[in-house]
């Protein structure tokens, strides 16, 4: 054996290097991070979808015009469009053609119905200013001022439902995300417990050699934080790849218009390794401190 | 019942390194392992603790290196009442105590050099301030050619000397050794004893728990004899 050179000696780590159980722990934490990141992407996509829908509905209104006895349906619709075009907050008001109105109600009446014989009301599509949209009341006043028999549908009923659904999706997504984070913390706590038990002698020697509890806990804290950061990197990377695949597969709307994923969303998984490391560090430190006190 | 007192004469000088005042100890709800011990160890003294297996030798050492607490009585270390020492202060007190464990307690993943340097690293010393000292200490205990070696590759006597090197590397005020010759032959036992005597000459207080009467007789040092947890007075070299 070569002569030992004390000058070239570098201190070895206090704790033994990799353990056989480390691989399974990295896999479990990586899986949890992957699920957490997927949940985050789903929440972001759901939020975007909800905002898109409500934005769409907020910017539009539909007017149902019933012609009076002395005018044609097309004439009533044209008058309504003209009256609405002058209302502040209206960008455009356009009377829909008879065919379009018939096409909208055809699914409810079936092929057998002879639409020619039915008094189908005309529709006016109103495009509102997204910054200062006209209210339903303002539109109604403008129509009444022209003596029109019309119903204003500003989609407020649907918007409340959609906003409620979007809020529920956010809460559920947040809860699932929190559950996964707690599960990750619990896994690390169990792993720390097992790690301490397996290295009981090391902990005991360090303790009896004058190491402070915080110093010993810090060794486990750093070890598990590093491990969780590595696992987080794998989990977040896999989730980002899956998000990218969904984005690619679905074009501009993502895989499905219901959950449109944007490229920017993929950046949201970037903090996952840091978050995993932070959860692991806190969990490992608390567990190690409690166990050291119990052991000694 | 008479008090089990070892009046160590000069060893009672204040401040004593260790002072037991009517100390008893038990594990959980078990009967007392140590009963009504009163003695003190003066700085620079050298004592053996003898007694049959189960007499309480290891328990007595555990009390001194703060791995156990008295169930009764007062224990003073370096003039401080251990029951009044805050948990956060205990590590600093432990750094003044070197311990050679019966089962060595060497860290298997560390080389002989790393094992020896452990207390210095824990104390926050920079490697450049102790590298040469550790190498010289290992040479002094006869492990010059074994500094690279992992504990699993060392013979019993080598492990014993490595454990001693680790225990003294921090220049502790007191060295405790639990059956330090229990795993070595007679010749190695005497070599280890010479090591302890040399350390004692350098000013370290030494307390060695052993049932090796030959070793005790060879040393001629005072003895604290335990009999079923009670301390009996014995003279130098183990003579009554």
Short mmCIF file of C-alpha atoms in Angstrom, two decimals:
data_model
loop_
_atom_site.label_atom_id
_atom_site.label_comp_id
_atom_site.label_asym_id
_atom_site.label_seq_id
_atom_site.Cartn_x
_atom_site.Cartn_y
_atom_site.Cartn_z
CA UNK A 1 0.00 0.00 0.00
CA UNK A 2 1.26 3.51 -0.79
CA UNK A 3 2.48 5.76 2.04
CA UNK A 4 -0.35 7.80 3.59
CA UNK A 5 0.03 11.51 2.89
CA UNK A 6 -1.76 13.47 5.59
CA UNK A 7 -1.42 16.69 3.60
CA UNK A 8 -3.55 15.26 0.81
CA UNK A 9 -6.19 13.85 3.12
CA UNK A 10 -9.74 15.15 2.69
CA UNK A 11 -12.43 14.43 5.30
CA UNK A 12 -14.89 11.70 4.30
CA UNK A 13 -18.64 12.29 4.70
CA UNK A 14 -19.92 11.74 8.25
CA UNK A 15 -22.73 9.55 6.95
CA UNK A 16 -22.14 6.49 4.77
CA UNK A 17 -22.62 7.13 1.07
CA UNK A 18 -25.58 5.80 -0.92
CA UNK A 19 -27.77 3.22 0.68
CA UNK A 20 -29.57 0.39 -1.11
CA UNK A 21 -32.89 1.97 -0.08
CA UNK A 22 -31.99 5.32 -1.67
CA UNK A 23 -33.07 4.14 -5.14
CA UNK A 24 -36.58 3.23 -4.01
CA UNK A 25 -36.92 6.49 -2.08
CA UNK A 26 -35.88 8.53 -5.13
CA UNK A 27 -38.40 6.60 -7.22
CA UNK A 28 -41.26 7.21 -4.75
CA UNK A 29 -40.50 10.92 -4.32
CA UNK A 30 -40.01 11.33 -8.09
CA UNK A 31 -43.41 9.71 -8.68
CA UNK A 32 -45.04 12.01 -6.13
CA UNK A 33 -43.36 15.04 -7.75
CA UNK A 34 -44.53 13.86 -11.16
CA UNK A 35 -48.13 13.59 -9.92
CA UNK A 36 -47.91 16.97 -8.18
CA UNK A 37 -46.57 18.62 -11.35
CA UNK A 38 -49.26 17.01 -13.50
CA UNK A 39 -51.89 18.27 -11.05
CA UNK A 40 -50.36 21.74 -11.28
CA UNK A 41 -50.45 21.65 -15.10
CA UNK A 42 -54.07 20.45 -15.02
CA UNK A 43 -55.05 23.27 -12.63
CA UNK A 44 -53.33 25.86 -14.82
CA UNK A 45 -55.01 24.49 -17.94
CA UNK A 46 -58.42 24.35 -16.25
CA UNK A 47 -57.98 27.91 -15.04
CA UNK A 48 -57.07 29.05 -18.54
CA UNK A 49 -60.05 27.23 -20.03
CA UNK A 50 -62.42 28.77 -17.48
CA UNK A 51 -60.99 32.24 -18.09
CA UNK A 52 -61.38 31.70 -21.83
CA UNK A 53 -64.97 30.66 -21.50
CA UNK A 54 -65.97 33.45 -19.15
CA UNK A 55 -64.06 35.98 -21.28
CA UNK A 56 -65.88 34.75 -24.34
CA UNK A 57 -69.24 34.98 -22.63
CA UNK A 58 -68.50 38.35 -21.04
CA UNK A 59 -67.68 39.85 -24.40
CA UNK A 60 -70.86 38.74 -26.08
CA UNK A 61 -74.59 39.09 -25.67
CA UNK A 62 -77.46 37.64 -27.67
CA UNK A 63 -80.71 39.47 -28.27
CA UNK A 64 -83.88 37.57 -29.15
CA UNK A 65 -86.14 39.85 -31.17
CA UNK A 66 -89.85 39.17 -31.63
CA UNK A 67 -91.35 41.13 -34.51
CA UNK A 68 -94.48 43.16 -33.96
CA UNK A 69 -97.55 42.60 -36.08
CA UNK A 70 -96.75 45.36 -38.47
CA UNK A 71 -93.11 44.43 -39.28
CA UNK A 72 -91.10 41.52 -40.64
CA UNK A 73 -88.74 39.53 -38.41
CA UNK A 74 -85.75 40.66 -40.49
CA UNK A 75 -86.82 44.28 -40.16
CA UNK A 76 -87.19 44.01 -36.38
CA UNK A 77 -83.76 42.38 -36.11
CA UNK A 78 -82.17 45.09 -38.26
CA UNK A 79 -83.77 47.81 -36.11
CA UNK A 80 -82.53 46.13 -32.95
CA UNK A 81 -78.98 45.87 -34.34
CA UNK A 82 -79.05 49.53 -35.28
CA UNK A 83 -80.32 50.56 -31.84
CA UNK A 84 -77.69 48.50 -30.04
CA UNK A 85 -74.78 49.65 -32.18
CA UNK A 86 -75.05 53.11 -30.64
CA UNK A 87 -74.92 51.93 -27.01
CA UNK A 88 -71.64 52.76 -25.25
CA UNK A 89 -69.67 49.54 -24.61
CA UNK A 90 -70.94 47.85 -27.76
CA UNK A 91 -68.33 47.18 -30.44
CA UNK A 92 -70.62 45.56 -32.97
CA UNK A 93 -74.27 44.46 -33.20
CA UNK A 94 -75.19 42.15 -36.03
CA UNK A 95 -78.56 40.61 -36.94
CA UNK A 96 -78.13 36.91 -37.62
CA UNK A 97 -79.59 35.55 -40.82
CA UNK A 98 -82.78 33.50 -40.67
CA UNK A 99 -80.83 30.35 -41.61
CA UNK A 100 -78.50 30.74 -38.69
CA UNK A 101 -81.39 31.15 -36.23
CA UNK A 102 -83.02 28.05 -37.66
CA UNK A 103 -79.77 26.11 -37.48
CA UNK A 104 -79.46 26.99 -33.79
CA UNK A 105 -82.85 25.55 -32.86
CA UNK A 106 -82.85 22.65 -35.35
CA UNK A 107 -81.15 20.21 -32.95
CA UNK A 108 -84.08 20.56 -30.52
CA UNK A 109 -86.83 20.24 -33.14
CA UNK A 110 -85.42 17.45 -35.32
CA UNK A 111 -85.52 16.97 -39.07
CA UNK A 112 -89.27 16.37 -39.18
CA UNK A 113 -90.23 19.88 -38.13
CA UNK A 114 -91.15 22.30 -40.86
CA UNK A 115 -89.39 25.42 -39.64
CA UNK A 116 -91.08 27.55 -42.25
CA UNK A 117 -94.36 27.27 -40.35
CA UNK A 118 -92.89 28.27 -36.99
CA UNK A 119 -92.63 31.86 -35.73
CA UNK A 120 -88.88 31.66 -35.13
CA UNK A 121 -87.53 34.79 -33.44
CA UNK A 122 -84.55 36.56 -34.95
CA UNK A 123 -81.29 36.85 -33.11
CA UNK A 124 -78.90 39.76 -32.83
CA UNK A 125 -75.33 39.00 -31.87
CA UNK A 126 -73.72 41.79 -29.88
CA UNK A 127 -69.95 42.06 -29.46
CA UNK A 128 -69.10 44.03 -26.32
CA UNK A 129 -66.07 46.14 -25.50
CA UNK A 130 -63.86 43.84 -23.33
CA UNK A 131 -62.65 46.80 -21.23
CA UNK A 132 -66.00 48.55 -20.58
CA UNK A 133 -68.75 46.19 -21.71
CA UNK A 134 -72.32 47.50 -21.87
CA UNK A 135 -74.57 46.01 -19.21
CA UNK A 136 -77.63 43.92 -19.94
CA UNK A 137 -79.77 46.73 -18.51
CA UNK A 138 -78.26 49.31 -20.89
CA UNK A 139 -78.98 47.06 -23.87
CA UNK A 140 -82.52 46.46 -22.65
CA UNK A 141 -83.12 50.21 -22.24
CA UNK A 142 -81.87 50.92 -25.78
CA UNK A 143 -84.21 48.27 -27.23
CA UNK A 144 -87.22 49.50 -25.26
CA UNK A 145 -86.49 53.06 -26.36
CA UNK A 146 -86.98 51.87 -29.95
CA UNK A 147 -90.20 50.08 -28.99
CA UNK A 148 -88.74 46.64 -29.69
CA UNK A 149 -90.03 43.44 -28.10
CA UNK A 150 -86.75 41.73 -27.24
CA UNK A 151 -85.03 39.64 -24.62
CA UNK A 152 -81.39 40.34 -23.69
CA UNK A 153 -79.29 37.32 -22.82
CA UNK A 154 -75.99 38.59 -21.42
CA UNK A 155 -74.91 35.01 -20.40
CA UNK A 156 -74.63 36.02 -16.74
CA UNK A 157 -76.40 32.80 -15.66
CA UNK A 158 -73.81 30.66 -17.49
CA UNK A 159 -70.89 32.74 -16.34
CA UNK A 160 -71.72 32.18 -12.69
CA UNK A 161 -71.86 28.43 -13.30
CA UNK A 162 -68.58 28.45 -15.18
CA UNK A 163 -66.87 30.60 -12.57
CA UNK A 164 -68.14 28.28 -9.85
CA UNK A 165 -66.91 25.24 -11.79
CA UNK A 166 -63.52 26.88 -12.36
CA UNK A 167 -63.24 27.77 -8.67
CA UNK A 168 -64.09 24.19 -7.69
CA UNK A 169 -61.45 22.87 -10.10
CA UNK A 170 -58.86 25.21 -8.57
CA UNK A 171 -59.74 24.16 -5.01
CA UNK A 172 -59.69 20.44 -5.88
CA UNK A 173 -56.39 20.86 -7.74
CA UNK A 174 -54.89 22.76 -4.82
CA UNK A 175 -56.09 20.14 -2.36
CA UNK A 176 -54.66 17.29 -4.44
CA UNK A 177 -51.40 19.21 -4.74
CA UNK A 178 -51.27 19.75 -0.96
CA UNK A 179 -52.07 16.08 -0.31
CA UNK A 180 -49.24 14.98 -2.58
CA UNK A 181 -46.83 17.40 -0.85
CA UNK A 182 -47.88 16.03 2.56
CA UNK A 183 -47.47 12.46 1.28
CA UNK A 184 -43.97 13.35 0.04
CA UNK A 185 -43.14 14.78 3.46
CA UNK A 186 -44.44 11.64 5.17
CA UNK A 187 -42.40 9.40 2.87
CA UNK A 188 -39.26 11.38 3.66
CA UNK A 189 -40.06 11.20 7.39
CA UNK A 190 -40.35 7.40 7.18
CA UNK A 191 -37.16 7.23 5.15
CA UNK A 192 -35.34 9.42 7.68
CA UNK A 193 -36.57 7.20 10.47
CA UNK A 194 -35.33 4.13 8.63
CA UNK A 195 -32.07 5.89 7.75
CA UNK A 196 -31.46 6.85 11.36
CA UNK A 197 -32.29 3.38 12.59
CA UNK A 198 -29.88 1.88 10.06
CA UNK A 199 -27.18 4.33 11.12
CA UNK A 200 -27.91 4.28 14.81
CA UNK A 201 -24.30 3.52 15.66
CA UNK A 202 -23.04 6.45 13.58
CA UNK A 203 -25.53 8.78 15.27
CA UNK A 204 -24.55 7.44 18.69
CA UNK A 205 -20.81 7.89 18.06
CA UNK A 206 -21.32 11.41 16.72
CA UNK A 207 -23.53 12.25 19.69
CA UNK A 208 -21.11 10.88 22.26
CA UNK A 209 -18.19 12.56 20.52
CA UNK A 210 -19.79 15.92 21.24
CA UNK A 211 -21.85 16.57 18.12
CA UNK A 212 -24.86 18.77 18.76
CA UNK A 213 -28.31 17.37 17.91
CA UNK A 214 -28.79 20.08 15.30
CA UNK A 215 -25.50 19.13 13.65
CA UNK A 216 -26.49 15.45 13.39
CA UNK A 217 -30.01 16.33 12.20
CA UNK A 218 -28.39 18.65 9.66
CA UNK A 219 -26.48 15.73 8.14
CA UNK A 220 -29.72 13.86 7.50
CA UNK A 221 -31.44 17.06 6.41
CA UNK A 222 -28.83 17.74 3.71
CA UNK A 223 -28.77 14.11 2.61
CA UNK A 224 -32.54 13.82 2.16
CA UNK A 225 -32.87 17.32 0.67
CA UNK A 226 -30.32 16.40 -2.01
CA UNK A 227 -32.07 13.12 -2.65
CA UNK A 228 -35.47 14.83 -2.92
CA UNK A 229 -34.04 17.51 -5.23
CA UNK A 230 -32.77 14.77 -7.54
CA UNK A 231 -36.12 13.00 -7.35
CA UNK A 232 -37.91 16.32 -7.95
CA UNK A 233 -35.78 16.90 -11.03
CA UNK A 234 -36.79 13.51 -12.44
CA UNK A 235 -40.49 13.95 -11.53
CA UNK A 236 -40.74 17.52 -12.82
CA UNK A 237 -38.81 16.62 -15.97
CA UNK A 238 -41.16 13.73 -16.72
CA UNK A 239 -44.22 15.93 -16.08
CA UNK A 240 -42.81 18.66 -18.35
CA UNK A 241 -42.18 16.12 -21.10
CA UNK A 242 -45.74 14.82 -20.74
CA UNK A 243 -47.09 18.39 -20.82
CA UNK A 244 -45.05 19.10 -23.96
CA UNK A 245 -46.38 15.94 -25.60
CA UNK A 246 -49.97 16.97 -24.78
CA UNK A 247 -49.27 20.45 -26.17
CA UNK A 248 -47.72 19.02 -29.34
CA UNK A 249 -50.49 16.51 -29.82
CA UNK A 250 -53.25 19.08 -29.47
CA UNK A 251 -51.86 22.07 -31.33
CA UNK A 252 -52.78 25.50 -30.02
CA UNK A 253 -55.56 24.20 -27.79
CA UNK A 254 -53.54 21.43 -26.19
CA UNK A 255 -54.72 17.83 -26.38
CA UNK A 256 -58.26 18.94 -25.76
CA UNK A 257 -59.86 22.39 -25.74
CA UNK A 258 -61.25 21.54 -22.31
CA UNK A 259 -57.70 21.65 -20.81
CA UNK A 260 -55.57 23.90 -23.00
CA UNK A 261 -51.90 23.65 -21.98
CA UNK A 262 -49.64 26.57 -22.93
CA UNK A 263 -45.87 26.36 -23.32
CA UNK A 264 -45.45 28.85 -20.49
CA UNK A 265 -47.25 26.39 -18.17
CA UNK A 266 -44.31 24.02 -18.44
CA UNK A 267 -42.17 26.55 -16.56
CA UNK A 268 -44.46 26.10 -13.55
CA UNK A 269 -42.86 22.73 -12.78
CA UNK A 270 -39.37 24.29 -12.58
CA UNK A 271 -39.52 25.01 -8.81
CA UNK A 272 -40.55 21.38 -8.09
CA UNK A 273 -37.00 20.14 -7.25
CA UNK A 274 -36.53 23.06 -4.85
CA UNK A 275 -39.96 22.53 -3.31
CA UNK A 276 -39.29 18.78 -2.93
CA UNK A 277 -35.92 19.55 -1.32
CA UNK A 278 -37.53 22.04 1.08
CA UNK A 279 -40.28 19.57 2.11
CA UNK A 280 -37.68 16.82 2.56
CA UNK A 281 -35.30 19.06 4.51
CA UNK A 282 -37.97 20.17 6.99
CA UNK A 283 -39.37 16.66 7.34
CA UNK A 284 -35.93 15.04 7.78
CA UNK A 285 -34.78 17.63 10.31
CA UNK A 286 -37.88 17.37 12.49
CA UNK A 287 -37.84 13.56 12.34
CA UNK A 288 -34.12 13.33 13.04
CA UNK A 289 -34.27 15.72 16.00
CA UNK A 290 -37.16 13.80 17.54
CA UNK A 291 -35.44 10.46 16.99
CA UNK A 292 -32.08 11.61 18.35
CA UNK A 293 -33.81 12.77 21.52
CA UNK A 294 -35.56 9.39 21.79
CA UNK A 295 -32.38 7.44 21.10
CA UNK A 296 -30.20 9.14 23.65
CA UNK B 1 -26.13 0.64 55.89
CA UNK B 2 -22.78 2.36 55.68
CA UNK B 3 -22.08 4.82 52.89
CA UNK B 4 -19.96 3.39 50.13
CA UNK B 5 -17.26 5.98 50.14
CA UNK B 6 -13.89 5.89 48.45
CA UNK B 7 -11.90 8.63 50.14
CA UNK B 8 -9.21 9.10 47.56
CA UNK B 9 -7.13 11.46 49.69
CA UNK B 10 -5.29 13.71 47.29
CA UNK B 11 -7.89 12.88 44.65
CA UNK B 12 -10.53 14.79 46.62
CA UNK B 13 -8.78 18.09 45.89
CA UNK B 14 -11.10 20.68 44.37
CA UNK B 15 -12.06 21.13 41.73
CA UNK B 16 -12.40 17.41 41.11
CA UNK B 17 -12.78 16.29 37.51
CA UNK B 18 -15.52 13.90 38.61
CA UNK B 19 -17.44 13.95 41.87
CA UNK B 20 -20.13 11.41 42.81
CA UNK B 21 -22.17 12.35 45.85
CA UNK B 22 -24.48 9.54 47.00
CA UNK B 23 -25.28 8.70 43.36
CA UNK B 24 -27.56 5.81 42.39
CA UNK B 25 -28.69 4.78 38.94
CA UNK B 26 -31.29 2.49 37.46
CA UNK B 27 -32.44 1.62 33.94
CA UNK B 28 -36.16 2.36 33.66
CA UNK B 29 -37.98 0.60 36.47
CA UNK B 30 -35.35 -2.07 36.96
CA UNK B 31 -33.57 -2.39 40.33
CA UNK B 32 -30.71 0.02 40.93
CA UNK B 33 -27.57 -0.84 38.99
CA UNK B 34 -25.43 1.56 40.99
CA UNK B 35 -26.12 2.29 44.67
CA UNK B 36 -25.12 5.26 46.81
CA UNK B 37 -21.74 5.94 45.19
CA UNK B 38 -19.60 8.66 46.67
CA UNK B 39 -16.12 9.32 45.34
CA UNK B 40 -14.16 11.86 43.39
CA UNK B 41 -11.39 11.85 40.80
CA UNK B 42 -8.76 14.53 41.00
CA UNK B 43 -7.25 16.08 37.87
CA UNK B 44 -4.39 13.94 36.57
CA UNK B 45 -5.37 10.87 38.61
CA UNK B 46 -5.37 7.31 37.30
CA UNK B 47 -7.94 4.80 38.58
CA UNK B 48 -9.23 1.40 37.65
CA UNK B 49 -12.84 0.36 38.15
CA UNK B 50 -13.05 -3.36 38.79
CA UNK B 51 -15.83 -5.79 39.56
CA UNK B 52 -17.53 -8.89 38.24
CA UNK B 53 -19.68 -8.81 35.10
CA UNK B 54 -22.88 -6.90 35.89
CA UNK B 55 -21.31 -5.12 38.86
CA UNK B 56 -22.01 -1.74 37.23
CA UNK B 57 -18.63 -0.78 35.72
CA UNK B 58 -20.03 0.25 32.32
CA UNK B 59 -22.96 2.03 33.96
CA UNK B 60 -20.58 4.07 36.06
CA UNK B 61 -18.68 5.14 32.94
CA UNK B 62 -21.97 5.93 31.17
CA UNK B 63 -22.87 8.34 33.94
CA UNK B 64 -19.57 10.14 33.46
CA UNK B 65 -19.79 10.40 29.68
CA UNK B 66 -23.39 11.59 29.96
CA UNK B 67 -25.00 8.60 28.26
CA UNK B 68 -27.10 8.01 31.38
CA UNK B 69 -28.44 10.09 34.25
CA UNK B 70 -28.33 9.42 37.99
CA UNK B 71 -31.65 8.40 39.47
CA UNK B 72 -30.49 9.81 42.81
CA UNK B 73 -27.68 11.90 44.19
CA UNK B 74 -25.44 14.57 42.71
CA UNK B 75 -22.90 14.07 39.96
CA UNK B 76 -20.45 16.86 39.23
CA UNK B 77 -18.27 16.98 36.12
CA UNK B 78 -15.55 19.59 35.97
CA UNK B 79 -17.25 21.31 38.87
CA UNK B 80 -20.70 21.43 37.22
CA UNK B 81 -23.79 19.63 38.47
CA UNK B 82 -24.81 17.53 35.44
CA UNK B 83 -28.51 17.74 36.34
CA UNK B 84 -28.29 21.51 35.93
CA UNK B 85 -26.54 21.43 32.56
CA UNK B 86 -28.83 22.46 29.70
CA UNK B 87 -29.09 19.86 26.89
CA UNK B 88 -27.50 22.31 24.43
CA UNK B 89 -24.45 22.60 26.70
CA UNK B 90 -23.90 18.85 27.02
CA UNK B 91 -22.12 18.37 23.67
CA UNK B 92 -19.44 20.86 24.75
CA UNK B 93 -18.95 18.96 28.00
CA UNK B 94 -18.71 15.66 26.11
CA UNK B 95 -15.87 17.08 24.03
CA UNK B 96 -13.80 17.22 27.22
CA UNK B 97 -14.31 13.49 27.74
CA UNK B 98 -12.57 10.80 25.69
CA UNK B 99 -14.15 7.35 25.68
CA UNK B 100 -12.76 3.99 24.57
CA UNK B 101 -15.79 1.75 24.23
CA UNK B 102 -15.69 -1.95 24.96
CA UNK B 103 -17.03 -2.65 21.45
CA UNK B 104 -14.82 0.13 19.96
CA UNK B 105 -17.71 1.89 18.17
CA UNK B 106 -15.54 2.65 15.14
CA UNK B 107 -17.39 3.95 12.11
CA UNK B 108 -17.08 1.24 9.48
CA UNK B 109 -17.40 3.60 6.52
CA UNK B 110 -14.48 5.75 7.65
CA UNK B 111 -10.75 5.01 7.37
CA UNK B 112 -8.54 4.81 10.45
CA UNK B 113 -7.44 8.40 9.79
CA UNK B 114 -11.04 9.65 9.40
CA UNK B 115 -12.16 7.79 12.52
CA UNK B 116 -9.38 9.39 14.52
CA UNK B 117 -10.09 12.87 13.17
CA UNK B 118 -13.81 12.60 13.96
CA UNK B 119 -13.87 14.47 17.32
CA UNK B 120 -11.79 17.29 15.83
CA UNK B 121 -14.15 17.66 12.89
CA UNK B 122 -17.13 17.67 15.24
CA UNK B 123 -15.43 20.39 17.27
CA UNK B 124 -15.29 22.45 14.08
CA UNK B 125 -11.49 22.40 13.60
CA UNK B 126 -10.09 23.00 10.11
CA UNK B 127 -8.32 19.95 8.59
CA UNK B 128 -5.11 21.90 8.03
CA UNK B 129 -4.89 22.56 11.76
CA UNK B 130 -4.90 18.89 12.77
CA UNK B 131 -3.86 16.68 9.85
CA UNK B 132 -0.28 16.30 11.03
CA UNK B 133 -1.33 15.83 14.68
CA UNK B 134 -3.65 12.97 13.70
CA UNK B 135 -0.92 11.32 11.64
CA UNK B 136 1.54 11.60 14.52
CA UNK B 137 -0.99 10.23 16.99
CA UNK B 138 -1.72 7.22 14.80
CA UNK B 139 2.02 6.63 14.48
CA UNK B 140 2.31 6.92 18.28
CA UNK B 141 -0.28 4.16 18.79
CA UNK B 142 1.52 1.99 16.24
CA UNK B 143 -0.84 2.47 13.28
CA UNK B 144 1.51 4.44 11.01
CA UNK B 145 1.06 1.93 8.19
CA UNK B 146 -2.69 1.50 8.75
CA UNK B 147 -3.98 5.07 8.31
CA UNK B 148 -5.76 4.18 5.05
CA UNK B 149 -7.26 1.01 6.48
CA UNK B 150 -10.97 0.58 7.05
CA UNK B 151 -11.93 -0.79 10.50
CA UNK B 152 -13.18 -4.08 9.04
CA UNK B 153 -9.64 -4.86 7.87
CA UNK B 154 -7.99 -4.18 11.24
CA UNK B 155 -7.05 -6.79 13.83
CA UNK B 156 -8.52 -6.61 17.35
CA UNK B 157 -5.48 -4.90 18.86
CA UNK B 158 -5.33 -2.41 16.00
CA UNK B 159 -8.99 -1.54 16.48
CA UNK B 160 -8.36 -1.07 20.17
CA UNK B 161 -5.47 1.32 19.54
CA UNK B 162 -7.49 3.17 16.91
CA UNK B 163 -10.32 3.59 19.42
CA UNK B 164 -7.79 4.96 21.93
CA UNK B 165 -6.37 7.36 19.33
CA UNK B 166 -9.87 8.68 18.60
CA UNK B 167 -10.59 9.05 22.30
CA UNK B 168 -7.47 11.12 23.01
CA UNK B 169 -7.07 13.11 19.78
CA UNK B 170 -9.05 16.04 21.20
CA UNK B 171 -6.77 16.19 24.29
CA UNK B 172 -9.68 15.39 26.64
CA UNK B 173 -9.50 16.27 30.32
CA UNK B 174 -10.56 12.76 31.23
CA UNK B 175 -10.21 9.45 29.39
CA UNK B 176 -12.65 6.64 30.13
CA UNK B 177 -11.92 3.15 28.85
CA UNK B 178 -14.29 0.21 29.11
CA UNK B 179 -12.48 -3.14 29.09
CA UNK B 180 -9.74 -1.79 26.81
CA UNK B 181 -7.81 -5.06 26.95
CA UNK B 182 -10.83 -7.33 26.67
CA UNK B 183 -10.19 -8.19 23.03
CA UNK B 184 -6.41 -8.41 22.99
CA UNK B 185 -3.73 -10.79 24.25
CA UNK B 186 -1.70 -10.14 27.40
CA UNK B 187 1.24 -8.58 25.53
CA UNK B 188 -1.04 -6.17 23.66
CA UNK B 189 -2.83 -5.43 26.94
CA UNK B 190 0.43 -4.29 28.50
CA UNK B 191 1.24 -2.14 25.46
CA UNK B 192 -2.15 -0.48 25.76
CA UNK B 193 -1.57 0.06 29.49
CA UNK B 194 1.71 1.80 28.67
CA UNK B 195 -0.20 4.08 26.31
CA UNK B 196 -2.59 5.04 29.10
CA UNK B 197 0.28 5.66 31.52
CA UNK B 198 1.95 7.94 28.98
CA UNK B 199 -1.29 9.86 28.47
CA UNK B 200 -1.68 10.18 32.21
CA UNK B 201 1.84 11.60 32.44
CA UNK B 202 0.70 14.25 29.95
CA UNK B 203 -1.97 15.27 32.46
CA UNK B 204 -5.05 13.34 31.34
CA UNK B 205 -7.24 11.93 34.12
CA UNK B 206 -7.75 8.24 33.43
CA UNK B 207 -10.49 5.86 34.54
CA UNK B 208 -10.36 2.31 33.20
CA UNK B 209 -13.08 -0.28 33.76
CA UNK B 210 -11.66 -3.78 33.62
CA UNK B 211 -11.91 -7.24 35.09
CA UNK B 212 -8.29 -7.95 34.08
CA UNK B 213 -6.66 -8.30 37.51
CA UNK B 214 -3.22 -8.88 35.95
CA UNK B 215 -3.45 -5.49 34.26
CA UNK B 216 -4.49 -3.82 37.51
CA UNK B 217 -1.69 -5.49 39.42
CA UNK B 218 0.85 -4.53 36.75
CA UNK B 219 -0.15 -0.88 36.92
CA UNK B 220 -0.05 -0.40 40.68
CA UNK B 221 -2.77 2.26 40.31
CA UNK B 222 -5.70 2.81 42.74
CA UNK B 223 -8.86 0.81 42.25
CA UNK B 224 -12.55 1.52 42.68
CA UNK B 225 -14.12 -1.88 43.15
CA UNK B 226 -17.82 -2.38 42.48
CA UNK B 227 -19.74 -5.20 44.04
CA UNK B 228 -23.36 -5.47 42.91
CA UNK B 229 -23.47 -1.74 42.27
CA UNK B 230 -21.83 -0.72 45.52
CA UNK B 231 -18.39 0.79 45.81
CA UNK B 232 -15.86 -0.89 48.11
CA UNK B 233 -12.57 0.66 49.16
CA UNK B 234 -9.50 -0.93 47.73
CA UNK B 235 -5.90 0.09 47.85
CA UNK B 236 -3.34 0.67 45.17
CA UNK B 237 -2.81 -2.23 42.77
CA UNK B 238 -6.08 -3.74 43.79
CA UNK B 239 -4.97 -4.79 47.26
CA UNK B 240 -7.48 -4.51 50.07
#
